[in-house]
mmCIF file of C-alpha atoms in Angstrom:
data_model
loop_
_atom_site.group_PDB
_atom_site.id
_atom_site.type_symbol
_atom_site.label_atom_id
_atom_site.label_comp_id
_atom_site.label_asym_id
_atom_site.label_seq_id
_atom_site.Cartn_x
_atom_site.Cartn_y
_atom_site.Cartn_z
ATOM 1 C CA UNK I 1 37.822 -1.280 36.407
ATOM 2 C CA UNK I 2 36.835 2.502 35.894
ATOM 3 C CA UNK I 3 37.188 2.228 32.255
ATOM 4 C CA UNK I 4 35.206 -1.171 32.196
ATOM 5 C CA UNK I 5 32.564 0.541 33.940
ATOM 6 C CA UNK I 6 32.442 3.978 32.317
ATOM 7 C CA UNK I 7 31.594 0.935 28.836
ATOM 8 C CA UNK I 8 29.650 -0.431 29.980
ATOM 9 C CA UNK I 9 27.184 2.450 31.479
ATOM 10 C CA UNK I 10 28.240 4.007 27.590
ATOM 11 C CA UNK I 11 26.831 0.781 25.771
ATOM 12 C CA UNK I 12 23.545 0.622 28.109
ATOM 13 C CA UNK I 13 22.490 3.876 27.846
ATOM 14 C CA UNK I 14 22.662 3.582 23.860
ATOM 15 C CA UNK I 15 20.730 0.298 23.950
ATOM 16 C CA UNK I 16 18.052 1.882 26.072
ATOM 17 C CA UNK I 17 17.682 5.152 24.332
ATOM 18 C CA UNK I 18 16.891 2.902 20.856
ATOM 19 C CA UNK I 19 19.597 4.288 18.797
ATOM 20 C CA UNK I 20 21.908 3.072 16.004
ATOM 21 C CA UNK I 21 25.140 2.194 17.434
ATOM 22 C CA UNK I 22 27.923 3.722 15.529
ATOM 23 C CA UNK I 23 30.196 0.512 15.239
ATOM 24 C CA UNK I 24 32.300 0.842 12.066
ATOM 25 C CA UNK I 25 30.645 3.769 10.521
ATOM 26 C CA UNK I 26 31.705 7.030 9.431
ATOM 27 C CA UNK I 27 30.027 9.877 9.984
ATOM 28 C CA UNK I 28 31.778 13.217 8.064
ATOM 29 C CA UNK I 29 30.443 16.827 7.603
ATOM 30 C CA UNK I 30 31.358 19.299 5.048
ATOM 31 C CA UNK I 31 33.073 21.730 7.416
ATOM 32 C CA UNK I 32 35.113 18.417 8.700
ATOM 33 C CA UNK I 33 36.334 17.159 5.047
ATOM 34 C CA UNK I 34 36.879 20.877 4.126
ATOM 35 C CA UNK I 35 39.333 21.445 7.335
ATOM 36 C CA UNK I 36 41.025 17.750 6.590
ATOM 37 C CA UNK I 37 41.831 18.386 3.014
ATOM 38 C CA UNK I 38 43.228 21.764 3.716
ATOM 39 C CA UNK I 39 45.673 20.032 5.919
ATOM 40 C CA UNK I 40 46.616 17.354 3.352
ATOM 41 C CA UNK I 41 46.783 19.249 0.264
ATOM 42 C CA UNK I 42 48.529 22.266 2.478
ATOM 43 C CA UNK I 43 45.946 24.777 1.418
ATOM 44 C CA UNK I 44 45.466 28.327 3.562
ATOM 45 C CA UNK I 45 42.638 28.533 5.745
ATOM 46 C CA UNK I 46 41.250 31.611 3.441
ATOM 47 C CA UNK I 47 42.024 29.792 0.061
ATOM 48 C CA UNK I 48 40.578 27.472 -1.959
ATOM 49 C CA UNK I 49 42.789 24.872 -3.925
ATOM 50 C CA UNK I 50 41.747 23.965 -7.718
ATOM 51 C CA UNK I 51 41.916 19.902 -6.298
ATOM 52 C CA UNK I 52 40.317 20.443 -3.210
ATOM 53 C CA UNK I 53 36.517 19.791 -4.011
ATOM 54 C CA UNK I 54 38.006 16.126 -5.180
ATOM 55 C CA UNK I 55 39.769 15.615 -1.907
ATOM 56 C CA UNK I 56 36.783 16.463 -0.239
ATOM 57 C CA UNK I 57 34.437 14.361 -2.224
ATOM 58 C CA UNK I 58 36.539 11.637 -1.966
ATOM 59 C CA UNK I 59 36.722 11.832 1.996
ATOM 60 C CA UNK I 60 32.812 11.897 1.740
ATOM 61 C CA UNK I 61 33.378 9.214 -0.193
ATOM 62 C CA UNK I 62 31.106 10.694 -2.907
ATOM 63 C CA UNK I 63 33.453 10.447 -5.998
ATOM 64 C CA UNK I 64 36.052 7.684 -7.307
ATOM 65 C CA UNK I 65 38.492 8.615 -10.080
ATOM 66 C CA UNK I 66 37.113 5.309 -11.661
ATOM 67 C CA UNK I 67 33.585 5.787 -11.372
ATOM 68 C CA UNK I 68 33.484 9.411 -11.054
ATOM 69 C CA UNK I 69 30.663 11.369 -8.746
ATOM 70 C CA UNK I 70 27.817 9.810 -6.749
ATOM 71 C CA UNK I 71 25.082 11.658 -6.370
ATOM 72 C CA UNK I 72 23.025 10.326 -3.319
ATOM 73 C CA UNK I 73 25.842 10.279 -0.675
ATOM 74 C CA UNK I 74 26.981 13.974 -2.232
ATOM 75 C CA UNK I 75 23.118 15.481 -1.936
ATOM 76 C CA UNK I 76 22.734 14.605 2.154
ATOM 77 C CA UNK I 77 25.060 17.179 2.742
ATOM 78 C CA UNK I 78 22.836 19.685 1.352
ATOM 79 C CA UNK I 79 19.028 20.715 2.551
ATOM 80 C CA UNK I 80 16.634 21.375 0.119
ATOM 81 C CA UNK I 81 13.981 23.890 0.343
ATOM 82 C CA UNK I 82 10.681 22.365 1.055
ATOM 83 C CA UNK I 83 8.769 24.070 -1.537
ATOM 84 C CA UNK I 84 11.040 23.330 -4.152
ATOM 85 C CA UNK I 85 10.263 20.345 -6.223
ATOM 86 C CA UNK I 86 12.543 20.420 -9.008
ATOM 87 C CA UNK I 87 15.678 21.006 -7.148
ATOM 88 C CA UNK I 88 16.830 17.164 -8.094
ATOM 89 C CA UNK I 89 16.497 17.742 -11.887
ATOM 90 C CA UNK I 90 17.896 21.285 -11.939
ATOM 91 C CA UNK I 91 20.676 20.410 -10.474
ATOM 92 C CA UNK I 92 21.045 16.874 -12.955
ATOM 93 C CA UNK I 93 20.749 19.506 -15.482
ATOM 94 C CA UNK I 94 23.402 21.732 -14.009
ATOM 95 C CA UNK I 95 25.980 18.548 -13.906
ATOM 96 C CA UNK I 96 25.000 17.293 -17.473
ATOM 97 C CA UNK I 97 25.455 21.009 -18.907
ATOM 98 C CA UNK I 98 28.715 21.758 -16.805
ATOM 99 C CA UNK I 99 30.221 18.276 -17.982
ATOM 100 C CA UNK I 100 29.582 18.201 -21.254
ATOM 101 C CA UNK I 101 32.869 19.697 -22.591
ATOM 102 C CA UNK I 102 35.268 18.322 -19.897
ATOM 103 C CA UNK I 103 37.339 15.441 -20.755
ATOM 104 C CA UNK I 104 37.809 12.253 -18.732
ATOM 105 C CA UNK I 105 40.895 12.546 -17.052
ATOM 106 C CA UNK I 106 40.336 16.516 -15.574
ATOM 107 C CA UNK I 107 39.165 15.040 -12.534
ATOM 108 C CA UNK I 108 39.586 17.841 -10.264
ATOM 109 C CA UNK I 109 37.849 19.855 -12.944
ATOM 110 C CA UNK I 110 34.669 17.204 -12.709
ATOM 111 C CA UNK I 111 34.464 17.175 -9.414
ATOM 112 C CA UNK I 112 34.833 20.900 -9.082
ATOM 113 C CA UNK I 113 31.941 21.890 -11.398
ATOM 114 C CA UNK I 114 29.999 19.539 -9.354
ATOM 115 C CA UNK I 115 30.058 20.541 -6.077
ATOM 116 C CA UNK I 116 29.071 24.029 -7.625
ATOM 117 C CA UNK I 117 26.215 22.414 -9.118
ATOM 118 C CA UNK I 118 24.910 20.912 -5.745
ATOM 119 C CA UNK I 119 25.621 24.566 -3.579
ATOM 120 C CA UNK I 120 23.680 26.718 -6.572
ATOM 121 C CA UNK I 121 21.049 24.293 -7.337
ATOM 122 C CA UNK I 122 20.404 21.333 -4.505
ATOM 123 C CA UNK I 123 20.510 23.424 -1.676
ATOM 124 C CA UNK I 124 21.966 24.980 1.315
ATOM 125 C CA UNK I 125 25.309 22.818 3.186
ATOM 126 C CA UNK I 126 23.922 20.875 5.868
ATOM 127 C CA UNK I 127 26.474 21.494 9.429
ATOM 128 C CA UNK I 128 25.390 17.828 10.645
ATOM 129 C CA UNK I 129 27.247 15.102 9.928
ATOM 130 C CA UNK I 130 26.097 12.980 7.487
ATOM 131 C CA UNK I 131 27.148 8.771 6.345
ATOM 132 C CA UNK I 132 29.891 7.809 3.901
ATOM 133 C CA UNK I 133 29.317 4.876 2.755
ATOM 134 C CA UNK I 134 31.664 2.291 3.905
ATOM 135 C CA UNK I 135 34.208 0.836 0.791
ATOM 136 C CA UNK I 136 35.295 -2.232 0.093
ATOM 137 C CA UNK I 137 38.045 -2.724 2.836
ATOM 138 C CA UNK I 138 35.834 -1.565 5.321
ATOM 139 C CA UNK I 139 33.101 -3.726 4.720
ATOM 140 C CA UNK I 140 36.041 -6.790 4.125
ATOM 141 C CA UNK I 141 36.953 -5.831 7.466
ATOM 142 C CA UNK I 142 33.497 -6.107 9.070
ATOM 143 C CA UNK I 143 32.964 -8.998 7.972
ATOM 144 C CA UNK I 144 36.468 -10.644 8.905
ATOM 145 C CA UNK I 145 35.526 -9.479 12.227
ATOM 146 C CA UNK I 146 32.329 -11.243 12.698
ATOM 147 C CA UNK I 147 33.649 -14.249 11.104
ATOM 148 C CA UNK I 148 36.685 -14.162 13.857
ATOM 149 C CA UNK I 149 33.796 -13.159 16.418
ATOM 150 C CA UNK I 150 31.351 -15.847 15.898
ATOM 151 C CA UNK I 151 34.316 -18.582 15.455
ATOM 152 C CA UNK I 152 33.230 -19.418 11.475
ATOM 153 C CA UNK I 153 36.039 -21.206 9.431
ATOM 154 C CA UNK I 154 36.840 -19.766 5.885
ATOM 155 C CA UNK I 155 34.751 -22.824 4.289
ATOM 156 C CA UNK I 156 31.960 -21.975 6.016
ATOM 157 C CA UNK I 157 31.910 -18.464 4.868
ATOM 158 C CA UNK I 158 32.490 -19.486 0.949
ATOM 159 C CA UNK I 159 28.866 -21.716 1.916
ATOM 160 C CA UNK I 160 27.479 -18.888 3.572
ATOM 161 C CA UNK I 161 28.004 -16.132 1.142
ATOM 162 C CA UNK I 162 27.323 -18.289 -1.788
ATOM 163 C CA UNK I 163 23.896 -18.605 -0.130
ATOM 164 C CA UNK I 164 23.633 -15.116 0.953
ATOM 165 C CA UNK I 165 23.615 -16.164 4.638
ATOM 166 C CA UNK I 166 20.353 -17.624 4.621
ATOM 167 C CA UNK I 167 21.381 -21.495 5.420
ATOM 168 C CA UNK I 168 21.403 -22.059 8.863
ATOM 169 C CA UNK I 169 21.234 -20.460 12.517
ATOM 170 C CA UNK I 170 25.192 -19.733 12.097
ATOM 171 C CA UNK I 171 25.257 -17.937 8.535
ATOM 172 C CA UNK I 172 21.974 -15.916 10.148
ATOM 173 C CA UNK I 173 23.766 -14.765 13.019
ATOM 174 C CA UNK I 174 26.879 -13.577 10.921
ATOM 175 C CA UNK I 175 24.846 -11.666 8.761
ATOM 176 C CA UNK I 176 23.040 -9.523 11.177
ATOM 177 C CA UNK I 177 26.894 -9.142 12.969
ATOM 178 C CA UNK I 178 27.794 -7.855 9.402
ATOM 179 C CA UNK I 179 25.169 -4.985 9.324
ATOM 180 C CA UNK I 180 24.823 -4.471 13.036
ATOM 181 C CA UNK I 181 28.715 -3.343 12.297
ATOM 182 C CA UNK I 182 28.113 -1.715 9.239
ATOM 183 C CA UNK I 183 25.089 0.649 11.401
ATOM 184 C CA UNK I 184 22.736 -0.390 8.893
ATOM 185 C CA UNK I 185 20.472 -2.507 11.401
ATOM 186 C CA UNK I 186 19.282 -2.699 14.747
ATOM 187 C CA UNK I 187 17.117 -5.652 16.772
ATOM 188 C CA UNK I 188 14.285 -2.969 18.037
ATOM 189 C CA UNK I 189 14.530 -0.584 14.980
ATOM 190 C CA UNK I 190 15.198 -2.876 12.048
ATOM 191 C CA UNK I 191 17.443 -1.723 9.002
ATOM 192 C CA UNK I 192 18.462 1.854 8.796
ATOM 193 C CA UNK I 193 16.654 2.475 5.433
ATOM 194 C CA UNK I 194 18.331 5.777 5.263
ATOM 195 C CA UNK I 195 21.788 4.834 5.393
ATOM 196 C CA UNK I 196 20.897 1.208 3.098
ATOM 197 C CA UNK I 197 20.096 4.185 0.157
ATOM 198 C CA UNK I 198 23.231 6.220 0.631
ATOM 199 C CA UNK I 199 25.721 2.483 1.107
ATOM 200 C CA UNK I 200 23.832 1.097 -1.876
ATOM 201 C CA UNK I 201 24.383 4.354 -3.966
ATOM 202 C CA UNK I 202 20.634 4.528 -4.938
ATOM 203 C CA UNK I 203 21.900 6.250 -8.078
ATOM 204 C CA UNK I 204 18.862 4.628 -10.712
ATOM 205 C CA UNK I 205 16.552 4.070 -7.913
ATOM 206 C CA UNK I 206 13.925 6.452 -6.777
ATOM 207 C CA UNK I 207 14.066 6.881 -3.232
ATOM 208 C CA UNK I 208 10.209 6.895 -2.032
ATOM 209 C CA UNK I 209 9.968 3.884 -4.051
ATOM 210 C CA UNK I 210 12.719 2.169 -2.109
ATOM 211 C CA UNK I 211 11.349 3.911 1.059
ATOM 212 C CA UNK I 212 7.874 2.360 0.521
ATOM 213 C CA UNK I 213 8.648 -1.011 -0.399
ATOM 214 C CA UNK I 214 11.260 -1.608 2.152
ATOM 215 C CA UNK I 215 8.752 -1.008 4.931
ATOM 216 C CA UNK I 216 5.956 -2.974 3.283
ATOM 217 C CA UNK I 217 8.543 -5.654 3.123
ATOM 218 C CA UNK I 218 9.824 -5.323 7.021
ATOM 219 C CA UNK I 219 6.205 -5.086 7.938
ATOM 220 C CA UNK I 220 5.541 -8.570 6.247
ATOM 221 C CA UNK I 221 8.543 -9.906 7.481
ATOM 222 C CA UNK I 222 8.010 -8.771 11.051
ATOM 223 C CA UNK I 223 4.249 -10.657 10.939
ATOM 224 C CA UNK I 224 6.132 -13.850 10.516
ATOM 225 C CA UNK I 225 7.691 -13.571 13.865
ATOM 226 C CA UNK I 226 11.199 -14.769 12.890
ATOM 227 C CA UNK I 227 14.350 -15.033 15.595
ATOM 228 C CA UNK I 228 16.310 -12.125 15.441
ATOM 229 C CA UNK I 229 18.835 -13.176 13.019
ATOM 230 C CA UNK I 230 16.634 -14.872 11.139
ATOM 231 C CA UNK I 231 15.075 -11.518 10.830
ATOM 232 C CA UNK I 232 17.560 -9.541 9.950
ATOM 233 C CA UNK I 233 18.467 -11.945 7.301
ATOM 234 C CA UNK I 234 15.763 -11.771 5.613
ATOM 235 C CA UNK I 235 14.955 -8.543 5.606
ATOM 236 C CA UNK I 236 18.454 -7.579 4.576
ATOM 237 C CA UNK I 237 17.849 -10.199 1.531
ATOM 238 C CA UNK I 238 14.478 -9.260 0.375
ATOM 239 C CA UNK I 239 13.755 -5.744 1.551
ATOM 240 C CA UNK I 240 16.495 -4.076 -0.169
ATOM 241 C CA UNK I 241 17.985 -4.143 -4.216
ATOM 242 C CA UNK I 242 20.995 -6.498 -4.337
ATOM 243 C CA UNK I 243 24.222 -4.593 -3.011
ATOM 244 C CA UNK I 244 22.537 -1.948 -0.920
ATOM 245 C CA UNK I 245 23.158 -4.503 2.275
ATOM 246 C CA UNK I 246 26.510 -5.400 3.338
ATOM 247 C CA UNK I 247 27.964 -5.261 -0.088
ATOM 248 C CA UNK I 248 28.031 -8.312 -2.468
ATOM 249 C CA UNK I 249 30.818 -7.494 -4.027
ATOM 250 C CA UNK I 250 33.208 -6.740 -1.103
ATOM 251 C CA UNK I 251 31.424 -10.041 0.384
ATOM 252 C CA UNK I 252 32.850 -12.475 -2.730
ATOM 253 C CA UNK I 253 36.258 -10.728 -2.935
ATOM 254 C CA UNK I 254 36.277 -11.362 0.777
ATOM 255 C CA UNK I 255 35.657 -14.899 1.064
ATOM 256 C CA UNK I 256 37.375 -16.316 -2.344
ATOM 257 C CA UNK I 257 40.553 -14.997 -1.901
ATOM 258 C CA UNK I 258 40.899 -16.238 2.217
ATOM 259 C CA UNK I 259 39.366 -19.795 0.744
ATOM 260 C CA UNK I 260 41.836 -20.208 -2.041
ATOM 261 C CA UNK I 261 44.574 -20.716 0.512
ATOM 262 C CA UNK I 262 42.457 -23.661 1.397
ATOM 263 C CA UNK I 263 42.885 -25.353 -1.865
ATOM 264 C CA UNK I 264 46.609 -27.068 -2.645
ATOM 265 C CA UNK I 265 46.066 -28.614 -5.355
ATOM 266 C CA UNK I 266 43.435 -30.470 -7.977
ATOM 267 C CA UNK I 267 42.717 -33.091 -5.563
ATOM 268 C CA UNK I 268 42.060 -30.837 -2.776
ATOM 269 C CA UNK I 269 39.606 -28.872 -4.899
ATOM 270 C CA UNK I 270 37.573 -32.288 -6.420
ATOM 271 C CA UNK I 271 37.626 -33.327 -2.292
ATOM 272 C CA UNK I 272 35.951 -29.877 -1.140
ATOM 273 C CA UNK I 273 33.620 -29.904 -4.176
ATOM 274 C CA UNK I 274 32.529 -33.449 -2.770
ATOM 275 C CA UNK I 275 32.003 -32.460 0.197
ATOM 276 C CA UNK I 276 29.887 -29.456 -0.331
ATOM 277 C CA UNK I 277 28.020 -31.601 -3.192
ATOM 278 C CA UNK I 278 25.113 -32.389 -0.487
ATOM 279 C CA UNK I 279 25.014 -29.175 1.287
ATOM 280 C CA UNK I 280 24.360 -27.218 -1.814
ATOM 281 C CA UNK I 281 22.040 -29.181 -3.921
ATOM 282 C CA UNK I 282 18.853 -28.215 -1.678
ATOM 283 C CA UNK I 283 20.326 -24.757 -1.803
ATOM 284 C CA UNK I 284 19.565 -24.103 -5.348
ATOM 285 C CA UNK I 285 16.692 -22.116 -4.879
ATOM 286 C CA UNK I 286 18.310 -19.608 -2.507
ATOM 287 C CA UNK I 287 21.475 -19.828 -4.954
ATOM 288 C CA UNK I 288 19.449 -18.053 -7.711
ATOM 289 C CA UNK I 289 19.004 -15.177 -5.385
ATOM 290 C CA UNK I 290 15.909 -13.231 -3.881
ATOM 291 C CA UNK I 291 13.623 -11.349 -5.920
ATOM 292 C CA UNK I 292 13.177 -7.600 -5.663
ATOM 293 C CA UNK I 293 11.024 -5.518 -7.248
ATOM 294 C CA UNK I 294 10.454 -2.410 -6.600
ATOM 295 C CA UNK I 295 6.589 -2.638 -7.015
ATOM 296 C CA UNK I 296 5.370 -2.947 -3.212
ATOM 297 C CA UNK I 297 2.156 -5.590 -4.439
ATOM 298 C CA UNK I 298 4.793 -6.612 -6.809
ATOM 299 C CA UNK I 299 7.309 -7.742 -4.187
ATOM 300 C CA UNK I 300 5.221 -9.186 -1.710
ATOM 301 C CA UNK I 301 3.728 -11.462 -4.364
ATOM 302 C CA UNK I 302 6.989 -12.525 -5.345
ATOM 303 C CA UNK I 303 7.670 -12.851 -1.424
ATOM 304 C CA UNK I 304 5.290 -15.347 -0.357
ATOM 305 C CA UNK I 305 6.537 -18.417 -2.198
ATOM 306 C CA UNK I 306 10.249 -17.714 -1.197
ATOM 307 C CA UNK I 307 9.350 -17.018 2.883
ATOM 308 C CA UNK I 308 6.871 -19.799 2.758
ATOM 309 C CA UNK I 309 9.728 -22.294 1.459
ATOM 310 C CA UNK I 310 12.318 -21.549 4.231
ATOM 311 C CA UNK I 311 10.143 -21.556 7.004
ATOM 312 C CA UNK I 312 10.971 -24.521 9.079
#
């Protein structure tokens, strides 16, 4: 009973105060990733190991040996003077000139010459905690959980994420359970535009842009005086660029692989097909996907015609 209790006061006191529950994010500061890869890569406390910017990085979850080093969730961890408007190209120009000469596979090199880059030229460390974006099994997991939560069969979820969630009371609710989980939305404060930049990368998109047009977007939404997770489905689905939500990709390598189970054989697959046939043929227009542009008078232009067509 205590520890019922001692949740439950927990739980109300962050719904009243207004703040983003935590859920299944991760929250990691430098001085954390630092002390955690000194443990793994069995490093002294007064030394500095040639691999250990990579570890770090990868903790932060700010490089891949595949895709090599992300910028946006790297630069949080550092504060930029105020009066210094260039610090964002000096330091691209820093990476670009460091890099130049290294080859490919010297990944602890790369990653190395890049966290140098960010302390001489970005800024100074930030000690707060900052987000690391969630990866694919993380975000496979979420959503696995709010499919188990909110009783939806495998089927279900292939129609849902084939129509980004935007079919019916049920795909609506699992969506905002996906990126209630994921931190990146909230009923009274609406998405967490902050932390959709850093889990969408952001990398060729300029962040007051994306600032700007995701709160002209919410505003317009908002006006329209949707349900909750009608809400948050649509402003997940039109406010942001594809992929900066709950992550497309981890979404379809999700749902296929659970929903090929389903399928024994030929004539299984021709009956399911059948069967979907008139769900999905009024769907086409939400199939093609939402249109995003970063353009705030842009957007909403493109917005009207797509909102006005799905309200009921």
């Amino acid at each position: 009973f205590p520890s019922k209790l001692t949740f439950l006061i927990t739980f109300t006191v962050a719904a009243v105060s207004g703040e983003f529950p935590n859920h299944k994010v991760v929250l990691k500061s430098l001085q954390e990733v630092e002390f955690e890869c000194k443990q793994y890569l069995r490093i002294p406390a007064d030394a500095e190991g040639d691999c250990e910017p990579r570890c770090e990085q990868i903790l932060l979850r700010a490089w891949t040996d595949c895709h090599g080093f992300r910028s946006v969730p790297f630069g949080r961890h550092f504060h930029p003077d105020h009066a210094d408007e260039d610090f964002l190209n000096r330091t691209q120009l820093c990476l670009d000139a460091a890099l130049e000469d290294v080859l490919e596979e010297e990944v602890c090199c790369q990653s190395s010459l890049a966290w140098q880059c960010y302390r001489d030229q970005y800024g100074n460390p930030r000690q707060v905690p900052q987000l690391a974006p969630m990866p694919d099994i993380l975000v496979r997991s979420t959503v696995e959980d709010c499919a188990r939560l909110l009783q939806i069969n495998d089927l279900e979820l292939t129609l849902y994420a084939l129509t980004r969630f935007d079919v019916n009371d049920r795909s609506h609710r699992l969506l905002r359970c996906i990126v209630i989980r994921q931190g990146l939305y909230g009923d009274v404060e609406g998405p967490n535009v902050d932390r959709m930049f850093v889990q969408g990368g952001g990398e060729e998109i300029d962040e007051t842009s994306f600032r700007e047009n995701a709160r002209e977007c919410v505003e317009y939404l908002r006006r329209e005086c949707h349900d909750n997770s009608t809400l948050a489905t649509r402003i997940v689905n039109y406010c942001f660029p594809p992929g900066s939500g709950p992550g497309t990709i981890a979404l379809v390598n999700t749902v296929f692989p659970r929903v090929g189970s389903l399928i024994g054989s030929v004539h299984d697959l021709v009956r399911i097909l059948r069967n979907l046939d008139p769900l999905l043929k009024p769907l086409v227009p939400i199939l093609a996907g939402p249109q995003y542009a970063l353009n705030t008078e842009i957007h909403n232009n493109l917005l009207d015609p797509q909102v006005d067509s799905l309200i009921p």
